Amino acid sequence: MTVDDTITLTCWLLDTRPLWPGDRRDNISKAAPDALALLPPEERKSCTGMHFLRNGKEKLGSALLKRYFVSKTLGIPWNEVRYARKDDPKHGKPGALLLDGSFANVDFNSSHQAEVIALVGTGLNCGLNVGVDIVCPNERHSPEDIDREGGFDKFVDGYDSVFSDAERRVLKSPRQFPKAMRDRDLTRKHTLDDDHLYKACSDAGQMVGEVMSTDEKLRRFFALWGYTEAYLKMEGIGLLADWIRQLEFFNVRAPTPARRTQDVPQDDVGEKVDDALVFFEGRHLKDVRLGIQAYGEEYMMAVAARPAGTKTISTDGGRLAKGTCPDINWSFEVVTLDAILEHAKSNQE
């Protein structure tokens, strides 16, 4: 495979909101006994250990979706799917095992939020690592709550341990700059002081770009959060990475929500955005591919991909040389529970 090749990723969504109805404190074992029976005991225990139905649905949906991906991608029976953690047996990124117990040369990652599960995976031997994060901006933070509790700038500053000064400055900007402006060299860390940013984005002294509502700024905030999480999950680490504030994303734009209509009365996938850029210690990481897509009016799924074996920080603490990454072809599609169950029942050993 050459770096000129385009690699297609598997990008799936499983929406459990209409599935397995019950009272909020019901155990998932009461709501979904048939689906649970398709999982091995250790995975069933993880699902039934949740105290609220929505959390049990997320656990069960995630377990089913991952098993569906591994079984289809590796061509192995549903009940023969096994996992182990790579690198670190306790904290490493989960990987799929072949029937002989060795790691399959395939990478995948999943995320869940507000009862929707997202999964991104590679094909066999494509040589990429991937990460995904799904966000739902208004689940815990409504624009009204933010305005009432001190405003958006105060909300953003509450995340100073995660986002750099430059990232927070952009998040606080009242404007979403036009694409022509985003294409300029406004993304580099050393240009992102207030005076330079506002002068570069002005026309005869008048600011250009649309003034953003708190709701729109909140979507941009969570787009940045999603990119950060997806990148770190691609790396196989979490938000506790001690170099997280040296990792910066610019050109961040939230995709347009996918509004429901008479023709499309249910949530569906919407706009994709793939022009964000990532920097580490001020250096543009050109070997990383990024994208984010809307689902319905509330959800967004961020995706990150990078050549396998390349890390932000090497095992001895040094910076690794930058590499190259092929283009990726990706777009989320909604997977139905019926499709998963049919595959599971027809692909047993």
C-alpha atoms as one frame of an Amber mdcrd trajectory, in Angstrom:
protein
   0.000   0.000   0.000   1.295   3.480  -0.864   0.499   6.739   0.878  -1.405
   7.773  -2.258  -4.046   5.125  -1.597  -7.381   6.080  -0.071  -8.480   3.887
   2.822 -12.153   3.382   3.582 -13.086   3.224   7.248 -16.088   1.498   8.745
 -18.142   4.162  10.555 -21.269   2.904  12.294 -23.917   4.314  14.614 -26.312
   2.328  16.777 -29.086   4.474  18.268 -30.469   2.692  21.333 -32.947   5.409
  22.326 -35.931   3.594  20.770 -34.637   0.152  21.797 -35.332  -1.895  24.936
 -37.943   0.363  26.587 -38.513   0.373  30.340 -38.403   2.482  33.496 -35.240
   4.509  34.076 -34.160   2.304  36.990 -34.874  -0.987  35.232 -31.923  -3.291
  34.755 -30.999  -4.050  31.166 -31.479  -7.756  31.960 -35.207  -7.080  32.236
 -35.420  -4.956  29.085 -33.170  -6.950  26.720 -32.773 -10.607  27.789 -32.536
 -11.953  24.232 -29.787  -9.532  23.177 -27.847 -10.134  26.400 -27.942 -13.879
  25.768 -25.769 -13.317  22.678 -22.853 -12.080  24.801 -20.344 -14.111  26.839
 -20.745 -14.028  30.644 -18.103 -11.356  31.312 -19.693  -8.938  28.841 -23.195
  -9.634  30.166 -21.972  -8.876  33.686 -20.572  -5.532  32.551 -23.954  -4.615
  31.045 -26.120  -5.751  33.949 -23.893  -3.953  36.456 -25.284  -0.584  35.347
 -27.768   1.004  37.773 -29.808   2.885  35.170 -31.439   1.524  32.044 -29.861
   4.105  29.739 -26.364   3.142  30.921 -27.151  -0.531  30.469 -28.400   0.180
  26.950 -25.156   1.983  26.126 -23.050  -0.890  27.459 -25.100  -3.516  25.652
 -25.238  -1.569  22.392 -21.482  -0.993  22.481 -20.757  -4.683  23.145 -23.031
  -5.792  20.305 -21.663  -3.259  17.826 -18.012  -4.134  18.540 -18.664  -7.857
  18.288 -20.570  -7.292  15.027 -17.629  -5.358  13.567 -14.971  -7.882  14.591
 -16.973 -10.907  13.422 -17.691  -9.355  10.014 -14.220  -7.885   9.484 -12.246
 -10.972  10.520 -14.764 -13.477   9.182 -14.908 -15.397  12.444 -17.947 -16.787
  14.286 -19.811 -14.412  16.586 -19.146 -16.502  19.682 -15.415 -16.796  18.864
 -14.765 -13.034  19.069 -12.163 -12.269  21.741 -10.374  -9.113  22.873  -7.194
  -8.193  24.735  -5.492  -4.919  25.555  -2.520  -3.843  23.471   0.762  -2.661
  25.018  -0.508  -2.356  28.604  -2.697  -5.213  29.927  -4.594  -2.825  32.220
  -4.766   0.493  30.376  -3.927  -0.410  26.769  -6.272   0.046  23.822  -8.538
  -2.999  23.290  -7.747  -5.066  20.214  -9.343  -8.054  18.490  -7.722 -11.486
  18.638  -7.452 -14.045  15.875  -8.493 -17.618  16.582  -4.858 -18.507  17.391
  -4.751 -15.847  20.128  -2.576 -13.327  18.285  -3.681  -9.754  17.653  -5.495
  -9.177  14.370  -4.015  -6.446  12.187  -7.157  -4.357  12.463  -7.959  -1.358
  14.628 -11.266  -0.096  15.978 -12.618   2.251  18.606 -16.052   2.998  20.004
 -17.736   5.758  21.969 -21.175   6.283  23.453 -23.103   9.321  24.612 -26.769
   9.842  25.474 -27.747   6.326  24.305 -26.080   6.534  20.870 -23.010   4.388
  20.119 -20.409   5.223  17.476 -17.778   2.816  16.124 -14.928   3.414  13.705
 -12.784   0.569  12.388 -10.221  -0.274   9.737 -10.018  -3.140   7.308  -7.430
  -5.888   7.661  -3.788  -4.883   7.200  -4.496  -1.271   6.259  -1.936   0.028
   8.749  -3.961   2.722  10.513  -4.918   3.428  14.089  -8.265   5.134  14.632
 -10.176   6.913  17.376 -13.741   8.171  17.685 -15.694  10.298  20.123 -19.406
  11.087  20.068 -20.638  14.235  21.798 -24.078  15.623  22.610 -23.575  19.303
  23.524 -26.896  19.998  25.223 -27.059  16.808  27.277 -25.511  18.397  30.370
 -24.868  22.028  29.400 -27.762  24.063  28.025 -27.000  27.540  26.614 -29.413
  28.984  29.189 -27.536  27.343  32.070 -24.199  28.621  30.769 -25.493  32.183
  30.378 -27.032  32.071  33.864 -23.877  30.692  35.525 -21.449  33.376  34.419
 -21.390  33.215  30.649 -19.617  31.258  27.957 -16.114  32.636  28.591 -16.252
  31.442  32.204 -17.475  28.041  31.016 -14.535  27.733  28.595 -11.990  28.752
  31.239 -13.186  25.851  33.379 -11.352  23.595  30.908  -7.948  25.266  31.115
  -6.361  21.946  32.086  -7.431  20.450  28.736  -7.378  23.274  26.187  -4.457
  25.602  25.533  -4.651  29.382  25.888  -4.841  29.696  22.101  -7.644  27.147
  21.791  -9.670  28.846  24.518  -9.148  32.224  22.867 -10.619  30.902  19.644
 -13.512  29.239  21.491 -14.404  32.559  23.104 -14.451  34.370  19.769 -17.978
  35.650  19.031 -17.528  34.930  15.339 -17.452  31.879  13.123 -15.087  33.040
  10.445 -15.841  32.306   6.784 -13.947  29.480   5.111 -11.827  31.991   3.200
 -10.567  33.262   6.532 -10.122  29.803   8.036  -7.924  28.894   5.077  -5.429
  31.594   5.986  -2.560  30.928   8.343  -4.721  31.692  11.377  -4.272  28.219
  12.733  -0.705  28.415  13.893  -0.225  29.028  17.570   1.954  32.114  17.206
  -0.729  34.024  15.248  -3.527  33.521  17.719  -3.243  36.652  19.801  -6.369
  38.822  19.915  -4.996  41.751  17.897  -3.605  39.613  15.078  -6.704  37.441
  14.891  -9.154  40.316  14.744  -7.106  42.406  12.322  -6.645  39.457   9.971
 -10.379  38.768   9.999 -11.534  42.338   9.450 -12.484  44.190   6.320 -12.036
  47.986   6.408 -12.295  47.854  10.179 -15.466  45.746  10.191 -15.394  42.227
  11.563 -16.378  39.534   9.093 -18.067  36.251   9.821 -21.324  35.407  11.498
 -21.912  36.343  15.127 -22.467  33.088  16.995 -25.140  32.362  19.577 -24.219
  30.581  22.808 -25.710  27.414  21.329 -23.453  27.669  18.256 -20.388  28.384
  20.375 -21.267  25.381  22.542 -21.348  23.160  19.445 -17.930  24.483  18.419
 -16.635  23.790  21.947 -17.818  20.187  21.789 -16.447  19.758  18.275 -13.033
  20.634  19.740 -13.666  18.298  22.677 -14.580  15.500  20.276 -11.415  15.979
  18.214  -9.283  15.939  21.371 -10.894  12.766  22.705 -10.779  10.999  19.323
  -7.069  11.794  18.962  -6.208  10.546  22.448  -8.294   7.387  21.969  -6.503
   6.791  18.669  -3.265   6.960  20.680  -4.657   4.546  23.266  -4.479   7.048
  26.138  -6.934   9.326  27.919  -7.413  12.929  28.931  -4.827  12.527  31.697
  -1.943  12.676  29.193   0.500  15.141  30.718   1.098  16.759  27.317  -2.557
  17.393  26.493  -2.257  21.206  26.496   0.558  20.950  23.953  -1.907  19.237
  21.618  -3.912  21.914  19.784  -6.659  21.845  17.189  -7.501  24.809  14.983
  -9.842  25.460  12.059 -12.443  23.744  14.220 -15.995  24.074  12.924 -19.073
  22.188  14.072 -21.068  20.504  11.295 -24.560  21.795  10.596 -27.183  19.868
  12.600 -29.258  17.380  10.617 -32.725  18.802  11.134 -35.764  16.563  11.094
 -38.263  17.212   8.306 -41.532  15.726   7.099 -39.525  13.644   4.628 -36.951
  12.622   7.266 -38.881  12.439  10.557 -36.142  10.559  12.426 -32.539  11.467
  13.190 -30.110  10.918  10.336 -26.471  11.612   9.559 -25.707  15.092   8.282
 -22.862  17.358   7.236 -19.242  16.198   7.376 -16.394  18.609   8.133 -12.776
  17.571   7.593 -10.667  20.737   7.489  -9.504  20.885  11.134  -5.749  20.875
  11.750  -3.822  19.442  14.693  -0.559  20.753  16.149   1.775  19.378  18.791
   4.246  21.765  20.412   3.486  24.191  17.586   4.258  21.670  14.820   1.541
  20.750  12.332   0.960  16.973  12.443   0.446  16.256   8.770   0.236  12.493
   9.328  -3.151  12.748  11.083  -6.534  12.720   9.353  -9.484  14.343  11.142
 -13.197  14.697  10.539 -16.482  15.312  12.316 -20.066  14.587  11.265 -23.494
  15.543  12.585 -26.163  13.059  13.602 -29.595  14.532  14.146 -29.863  17.919
  15.798 -27.751  17.133  18.855 -24.965  14.626  18.161 -21.550  14.921  16.504
 -18.984  12.166  15.894 -15.293  13.088  15.661 -12.837  10.747  13.912  -9.034
  10.616  13.990  -6.731   8.325  11.979  -2.962   7.932  11.810  -0.439   5.346
  10.571  -0.061   2.478  13.036   3.122   2.582  15.071   3.314   6.380  15.083
   2.816   8.058  18.437   2.849  11.649  19.630   5.369  10.724  22.335   7.680
   7.722  21.979   8.083   5.144  24.730  11.287   6.829  25.940   9.595  10.229
  26.131  11.019  11.699  22.941   9.107  13.112  20.005   8.692  10.777  17.067
   9.467  11.842  13.532   6.479  12.957  11.519   5.236  10.545   8.879   2.631
  10.430   6.147  -0.939   9.201   6.103  -3.152   8.172   3.208  -6.440   9.920
   2.644  -9.410   8.300   4.330 -12.884   7.750   2.973 -15.391   7.853   5.796
 -19.043   8.542   6.470 -21.262   7.291   9.263 -24.199   5.025   8.609 -26.886
   3.892  11.030 -26.812   0.162  11.795 -30.033  -1.501  12.913 -30.339  -3.879
  15.824 -32.085  -6.352  13.516 -29.002  -6.505  11.268 -26.760  -7.200  14.262
 -29.017  -9.884  15.709 -29.441 -11.598  12.348 -25.664 -11.743  11.878 -25.126
 -12.996  15.423 -27.653 -15.817  15.127 -26.471 -16.938  11.683 -22.741 -16.833
  12.476 -22.417 -19.019  15.549 -19.756 -21.735  15.718
